mmCIF file of C-alpha atoms and ligand atoms in Angstrom:
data_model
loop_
_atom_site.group_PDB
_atom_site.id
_atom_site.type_symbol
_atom_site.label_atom_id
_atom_site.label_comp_id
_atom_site.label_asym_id
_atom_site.label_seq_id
_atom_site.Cartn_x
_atom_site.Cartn_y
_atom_site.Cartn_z
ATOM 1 C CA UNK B 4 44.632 -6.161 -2.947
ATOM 2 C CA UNK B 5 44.024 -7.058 -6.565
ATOM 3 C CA UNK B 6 40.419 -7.150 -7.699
ATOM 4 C CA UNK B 7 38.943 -10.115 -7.119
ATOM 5 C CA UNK B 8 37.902 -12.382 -10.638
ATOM 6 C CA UNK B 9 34.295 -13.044 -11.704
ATOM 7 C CA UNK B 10 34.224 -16.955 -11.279
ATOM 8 C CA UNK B 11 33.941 -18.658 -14.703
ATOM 9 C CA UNK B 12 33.429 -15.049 -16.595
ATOM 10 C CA UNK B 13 37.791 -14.552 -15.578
ATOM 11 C CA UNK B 14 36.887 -10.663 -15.454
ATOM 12 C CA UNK B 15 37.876 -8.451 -12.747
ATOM 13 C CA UNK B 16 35.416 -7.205 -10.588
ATOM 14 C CA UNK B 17 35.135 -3.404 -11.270
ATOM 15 C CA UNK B 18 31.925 -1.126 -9.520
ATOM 16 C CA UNK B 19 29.814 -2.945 -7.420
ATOM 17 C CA UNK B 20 25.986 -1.052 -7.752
ATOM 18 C CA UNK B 21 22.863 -2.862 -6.438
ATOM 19 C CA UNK B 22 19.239 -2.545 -6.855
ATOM 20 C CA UNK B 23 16.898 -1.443 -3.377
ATOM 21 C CA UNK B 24 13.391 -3.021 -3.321
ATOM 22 C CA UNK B 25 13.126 -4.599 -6.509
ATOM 23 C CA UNK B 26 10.662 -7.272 -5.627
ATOM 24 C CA UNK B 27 7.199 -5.965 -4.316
ATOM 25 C CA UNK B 28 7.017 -7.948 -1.229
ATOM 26 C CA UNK B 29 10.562 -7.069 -0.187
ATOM 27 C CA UNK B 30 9.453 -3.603 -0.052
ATOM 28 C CA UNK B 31 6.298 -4.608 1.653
ATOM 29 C CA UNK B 32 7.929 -6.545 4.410
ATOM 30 C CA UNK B 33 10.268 -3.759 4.789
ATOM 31 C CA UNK B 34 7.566 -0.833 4.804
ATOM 32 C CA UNK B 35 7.799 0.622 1.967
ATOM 33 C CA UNK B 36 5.889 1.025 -1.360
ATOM 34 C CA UNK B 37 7.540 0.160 -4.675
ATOM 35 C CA UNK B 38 9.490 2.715 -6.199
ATOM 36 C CA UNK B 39 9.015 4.457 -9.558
ATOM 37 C CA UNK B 40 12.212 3.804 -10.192
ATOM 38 C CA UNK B 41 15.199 1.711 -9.526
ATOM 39 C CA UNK B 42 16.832 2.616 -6.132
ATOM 40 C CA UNK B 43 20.537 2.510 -6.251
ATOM 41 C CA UNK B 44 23.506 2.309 -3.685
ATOM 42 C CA UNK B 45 26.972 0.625 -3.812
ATOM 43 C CA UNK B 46 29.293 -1.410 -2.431
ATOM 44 C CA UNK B 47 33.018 -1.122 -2.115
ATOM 45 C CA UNK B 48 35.566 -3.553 -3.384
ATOM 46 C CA UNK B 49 36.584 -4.671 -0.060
ATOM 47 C CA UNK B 50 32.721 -6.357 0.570
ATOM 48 C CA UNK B 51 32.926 -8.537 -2.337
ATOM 49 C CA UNK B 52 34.056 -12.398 -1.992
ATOM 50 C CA UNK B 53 33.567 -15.877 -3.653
ATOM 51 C CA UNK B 54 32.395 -19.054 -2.373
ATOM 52 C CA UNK B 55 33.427 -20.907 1.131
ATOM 53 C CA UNK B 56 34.238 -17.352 2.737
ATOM 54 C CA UNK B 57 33.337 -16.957 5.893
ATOM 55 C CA UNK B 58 31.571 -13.875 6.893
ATOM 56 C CA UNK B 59 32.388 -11.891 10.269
ATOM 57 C CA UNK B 60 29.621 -10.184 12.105
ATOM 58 C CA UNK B 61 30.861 -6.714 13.414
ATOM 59 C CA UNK B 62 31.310 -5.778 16.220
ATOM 60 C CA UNK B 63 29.209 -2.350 14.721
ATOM 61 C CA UNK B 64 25.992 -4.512 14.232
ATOM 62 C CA UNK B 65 23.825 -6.796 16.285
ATOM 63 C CA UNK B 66 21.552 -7.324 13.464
ATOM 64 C CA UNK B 67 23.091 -8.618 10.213
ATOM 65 C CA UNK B 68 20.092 -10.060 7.295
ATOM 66 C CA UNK B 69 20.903 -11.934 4.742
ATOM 67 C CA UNK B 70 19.580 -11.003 1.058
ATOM 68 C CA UNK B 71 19.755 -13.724 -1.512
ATOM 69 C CA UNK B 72 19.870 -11.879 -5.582
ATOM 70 C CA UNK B 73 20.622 -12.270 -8.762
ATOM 71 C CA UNK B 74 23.756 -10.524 -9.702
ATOM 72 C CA UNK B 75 24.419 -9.264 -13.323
ATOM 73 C CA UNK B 76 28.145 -8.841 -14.593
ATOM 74 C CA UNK B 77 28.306 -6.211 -17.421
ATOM 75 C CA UNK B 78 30.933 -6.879 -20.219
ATOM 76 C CA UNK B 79 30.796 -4.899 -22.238
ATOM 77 C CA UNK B 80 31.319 -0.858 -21.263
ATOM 78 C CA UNK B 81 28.521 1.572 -22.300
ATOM 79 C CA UNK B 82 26.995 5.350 -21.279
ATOM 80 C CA UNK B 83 23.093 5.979 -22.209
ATOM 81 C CA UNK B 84 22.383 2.015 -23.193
ATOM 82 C CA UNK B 85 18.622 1.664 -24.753
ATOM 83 C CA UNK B 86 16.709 -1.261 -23.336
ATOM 84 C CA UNK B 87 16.256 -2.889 -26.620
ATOM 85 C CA UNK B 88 20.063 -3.196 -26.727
ATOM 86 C CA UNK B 89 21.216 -3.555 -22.850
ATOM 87 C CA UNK B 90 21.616 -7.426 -23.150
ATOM 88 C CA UNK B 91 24.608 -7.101 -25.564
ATOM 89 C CA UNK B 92 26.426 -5.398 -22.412
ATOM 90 C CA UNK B 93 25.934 -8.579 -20.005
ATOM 91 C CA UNK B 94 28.771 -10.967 -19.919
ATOM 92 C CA UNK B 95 26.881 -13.709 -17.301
ATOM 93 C CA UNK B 96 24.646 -13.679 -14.379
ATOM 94 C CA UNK B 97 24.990 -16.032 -11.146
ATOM 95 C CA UNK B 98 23.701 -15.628 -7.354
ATOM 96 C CA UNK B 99 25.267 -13.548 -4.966
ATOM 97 C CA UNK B 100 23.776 -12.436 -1.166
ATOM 98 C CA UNK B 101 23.698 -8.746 -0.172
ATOM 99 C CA UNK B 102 24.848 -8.711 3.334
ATOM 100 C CA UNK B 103 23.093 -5.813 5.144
ATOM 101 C CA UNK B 104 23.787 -4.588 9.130
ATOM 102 C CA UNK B 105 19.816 -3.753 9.397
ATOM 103 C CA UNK B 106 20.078 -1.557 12.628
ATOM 104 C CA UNK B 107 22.838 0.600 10.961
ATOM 105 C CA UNK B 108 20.448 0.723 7.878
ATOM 106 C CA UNK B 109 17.507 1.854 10.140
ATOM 107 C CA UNK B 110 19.134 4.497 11.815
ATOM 108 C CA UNK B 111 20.808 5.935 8.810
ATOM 109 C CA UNK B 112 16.988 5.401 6.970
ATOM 110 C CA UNK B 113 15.486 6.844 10.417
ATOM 111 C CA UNK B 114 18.416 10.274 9.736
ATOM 112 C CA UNK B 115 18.065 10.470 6.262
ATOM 113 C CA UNK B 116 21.637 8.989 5.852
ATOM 114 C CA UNK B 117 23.249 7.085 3.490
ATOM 115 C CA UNK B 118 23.663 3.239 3.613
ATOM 116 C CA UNK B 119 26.949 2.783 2.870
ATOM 117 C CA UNK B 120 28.361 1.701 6.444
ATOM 118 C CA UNK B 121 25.062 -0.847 6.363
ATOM 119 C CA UNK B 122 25.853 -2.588 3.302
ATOM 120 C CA UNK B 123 29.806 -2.141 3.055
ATOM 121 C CA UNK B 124 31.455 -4.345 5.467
ATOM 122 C CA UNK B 125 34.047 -6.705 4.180
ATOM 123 C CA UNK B 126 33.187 -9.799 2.643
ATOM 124 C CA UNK B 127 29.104 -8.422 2.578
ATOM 125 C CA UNK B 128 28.858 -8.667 -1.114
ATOM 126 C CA UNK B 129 30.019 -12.777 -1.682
ATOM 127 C CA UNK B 130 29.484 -14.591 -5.067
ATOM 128 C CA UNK B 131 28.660 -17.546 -6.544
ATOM 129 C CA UNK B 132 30.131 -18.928 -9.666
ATOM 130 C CA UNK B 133 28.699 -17.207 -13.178
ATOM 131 C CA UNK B 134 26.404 -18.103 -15.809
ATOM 132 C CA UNK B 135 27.625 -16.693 -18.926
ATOM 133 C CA UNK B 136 25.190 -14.989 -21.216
ATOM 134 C CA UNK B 137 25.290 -14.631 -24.858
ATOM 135 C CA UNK B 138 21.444 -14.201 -26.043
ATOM 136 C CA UNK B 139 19.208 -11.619 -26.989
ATOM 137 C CA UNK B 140 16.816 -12.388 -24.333
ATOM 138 C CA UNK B 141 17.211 -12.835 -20.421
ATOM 139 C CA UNK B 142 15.528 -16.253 -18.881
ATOM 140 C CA UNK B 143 13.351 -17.160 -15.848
ATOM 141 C CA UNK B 144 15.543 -17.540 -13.302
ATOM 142 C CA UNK B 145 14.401 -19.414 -9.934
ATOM 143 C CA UNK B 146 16.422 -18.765 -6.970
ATOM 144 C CA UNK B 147 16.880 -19.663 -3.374
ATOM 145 C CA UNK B 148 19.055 -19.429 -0.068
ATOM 146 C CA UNK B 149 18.731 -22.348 2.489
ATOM 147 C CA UNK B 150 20.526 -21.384 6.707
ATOM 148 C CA UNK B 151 22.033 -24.415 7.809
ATOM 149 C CA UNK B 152 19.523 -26.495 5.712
ATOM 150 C CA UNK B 153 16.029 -24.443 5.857
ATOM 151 C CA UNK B 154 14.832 -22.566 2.838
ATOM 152 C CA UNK B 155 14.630 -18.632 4.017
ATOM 153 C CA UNK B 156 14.356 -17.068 0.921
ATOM 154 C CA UNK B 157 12.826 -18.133 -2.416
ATOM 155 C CA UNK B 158 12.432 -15.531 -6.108
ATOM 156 C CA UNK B 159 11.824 -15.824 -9.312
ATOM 157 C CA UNK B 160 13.126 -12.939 -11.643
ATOM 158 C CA UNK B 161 10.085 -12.623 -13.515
ATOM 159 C CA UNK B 162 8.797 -11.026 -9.930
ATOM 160 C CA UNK B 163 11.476 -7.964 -10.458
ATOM 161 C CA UNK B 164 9.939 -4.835 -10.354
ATOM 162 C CA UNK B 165 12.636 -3.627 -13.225
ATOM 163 C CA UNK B 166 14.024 -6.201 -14.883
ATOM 164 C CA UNK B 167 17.708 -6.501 -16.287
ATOM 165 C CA UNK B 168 17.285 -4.475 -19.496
ATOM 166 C CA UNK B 169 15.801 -1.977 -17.710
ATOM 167 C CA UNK B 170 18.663 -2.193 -14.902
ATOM 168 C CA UNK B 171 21.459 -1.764 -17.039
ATOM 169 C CA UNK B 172 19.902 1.019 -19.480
ATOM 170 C CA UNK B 173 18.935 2.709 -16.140
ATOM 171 C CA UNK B 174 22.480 2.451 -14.387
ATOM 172 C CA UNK B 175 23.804 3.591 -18.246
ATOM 173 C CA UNK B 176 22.477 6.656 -18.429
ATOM 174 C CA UNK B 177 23.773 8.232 -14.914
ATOM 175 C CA UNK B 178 27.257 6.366 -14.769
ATOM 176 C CA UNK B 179 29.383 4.479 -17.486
ATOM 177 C CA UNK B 180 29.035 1.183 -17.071
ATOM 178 C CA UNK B 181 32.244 -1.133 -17.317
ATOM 179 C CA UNK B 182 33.391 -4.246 -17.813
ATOM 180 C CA UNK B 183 33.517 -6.312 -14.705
ATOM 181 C CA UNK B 184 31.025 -4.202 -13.362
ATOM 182 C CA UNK B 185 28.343 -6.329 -11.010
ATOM 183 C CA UNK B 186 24.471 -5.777 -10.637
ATOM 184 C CA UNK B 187 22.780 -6.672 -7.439
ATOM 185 C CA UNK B 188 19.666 -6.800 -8.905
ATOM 186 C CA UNK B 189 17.097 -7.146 -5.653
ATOM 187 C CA UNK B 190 16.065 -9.308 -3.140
ATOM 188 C CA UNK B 191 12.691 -11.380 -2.329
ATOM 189 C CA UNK B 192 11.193 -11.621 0.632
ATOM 190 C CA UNK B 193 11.917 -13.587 3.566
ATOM 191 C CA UNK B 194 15.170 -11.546 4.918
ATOM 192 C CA UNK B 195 16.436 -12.607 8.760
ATOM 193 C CA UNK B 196 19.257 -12.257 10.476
ATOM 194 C CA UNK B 197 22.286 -14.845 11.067
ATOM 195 C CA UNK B 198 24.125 -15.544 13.635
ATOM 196 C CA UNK B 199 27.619 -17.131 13.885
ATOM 197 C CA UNK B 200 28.032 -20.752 13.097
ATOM 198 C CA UNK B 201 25.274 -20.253 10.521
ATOM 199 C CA UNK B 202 26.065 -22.248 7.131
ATOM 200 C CA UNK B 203 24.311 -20.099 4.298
ATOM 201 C CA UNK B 204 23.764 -21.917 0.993
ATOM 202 C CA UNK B 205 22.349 -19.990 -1.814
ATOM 203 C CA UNK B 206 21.427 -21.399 -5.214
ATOM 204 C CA UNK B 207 20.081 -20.323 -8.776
ATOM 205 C CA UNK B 208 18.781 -22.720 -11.159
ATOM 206 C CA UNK B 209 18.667 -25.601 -9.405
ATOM 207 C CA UNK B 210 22.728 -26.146 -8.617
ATOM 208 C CA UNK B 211 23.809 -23.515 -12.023
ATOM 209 C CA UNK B 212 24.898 -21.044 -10.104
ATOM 210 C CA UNK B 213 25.571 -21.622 -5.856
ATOM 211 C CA UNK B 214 27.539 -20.112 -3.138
ATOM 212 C CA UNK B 215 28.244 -20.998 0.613
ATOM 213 C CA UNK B 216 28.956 -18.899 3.410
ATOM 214 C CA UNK B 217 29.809 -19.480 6.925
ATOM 215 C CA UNK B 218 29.017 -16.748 9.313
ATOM 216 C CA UNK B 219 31.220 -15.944 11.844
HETATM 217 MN MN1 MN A 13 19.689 -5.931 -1.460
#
């Protein structure tokens, strides 16, 4: 399988890392306090897919929760990145959902396990299309995800616990960062499950940045 291509930013996907509780209430509704720092896993290749995909449930999981986030797309490579100069090494941002199998994720919480198996099915990690970025500082970004029609989940990134400077320098300083390589930067509050025949629309900046999923 070739790597699938960042829509509108024509880069390959390369790593796929993502940010854990970076929105207070996320954390709260979850049980958790917010971290002191940025709580990392990642995805493989194999999760990530564009628009109109259609997401299978496994047959692993009874309980799969959508999490609507912002997703950064680094393009520029870079080890040990200062804040004041991360934004030079993002290429675009656009909206993305962070499928998660919460009753694998419990029990591998509950054993002190890693999350991999919760968060790497295929087609768990879908995109929208890409905003690209060229600017020295990172809007206000209002985002959204609607299941067949009903708003579920609703953020604003000025609510990030670390925002994306802070993300990126962060990521830098424990593993190169490449081009192509994608941010999942966190999710709001408001996560459920799906269930097949769900239509999942998710949206940044009014209609900038969208993606639909069917679950299946
Ligand atoms: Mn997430």
């Amino acid at each position: 399988m070739k790597n699938p291509i960042i829509p509108n930013l024509e880069i390959p996907v390369h790593t796929i890392f993502c940010i854990g509780r970076n929105y207070a209430n996320h954390a709260k509704e979850m049980g958790h306090d917010t971290p002191d720092e940025p709580i990392v896993f990642l995805k493989p290749l194999s999760s990530v897919c564009l628009t109109n995909s259609t997401i299978n449930i496994p047959i692993q999981s009874l309980d799969i929760h959508h999490e609507v986030e912002m997703v950064l797309a680094i393009g520029k490579s870079g080890k040990n990145i200062p804040k004041e100069t991360a934004l030079e090494h993002l290429a675009g941002f656009g909206i993305g959902i962070d499928f998660t199998a919460r009753d694998i994720q419990k029990k591998a919480k509950d054993n002190g396990e890693p999350w991999s198996i919760a968060k790497g099915f295929d087609n768990f990690a879908p995109i929208g299309n890409f905003i690209p970025f060229n600017s020295n500082s990172f809007p206000e970004c209002n985002f959204n995800l609607s299941i067949n029609g009903e708003i579920k989940q609703q953020g604003i990134t000025s609510k990030m616990i670390f925002d994306v400077p802070t993300l990126i320098s962060f990521l830098s300083n424990i593993f190169t960062l490449e081009e192509g390589d994608l941010i999942f930067s966190g999710t709001p509050e408001g996560v459920s499950a799906v269930k097949a025949g769900d239509i999942l629309h998710a949206d940044l900046e009014n209609g900038k940045s969208t993606l639909n999923v069917t679950i299946a």
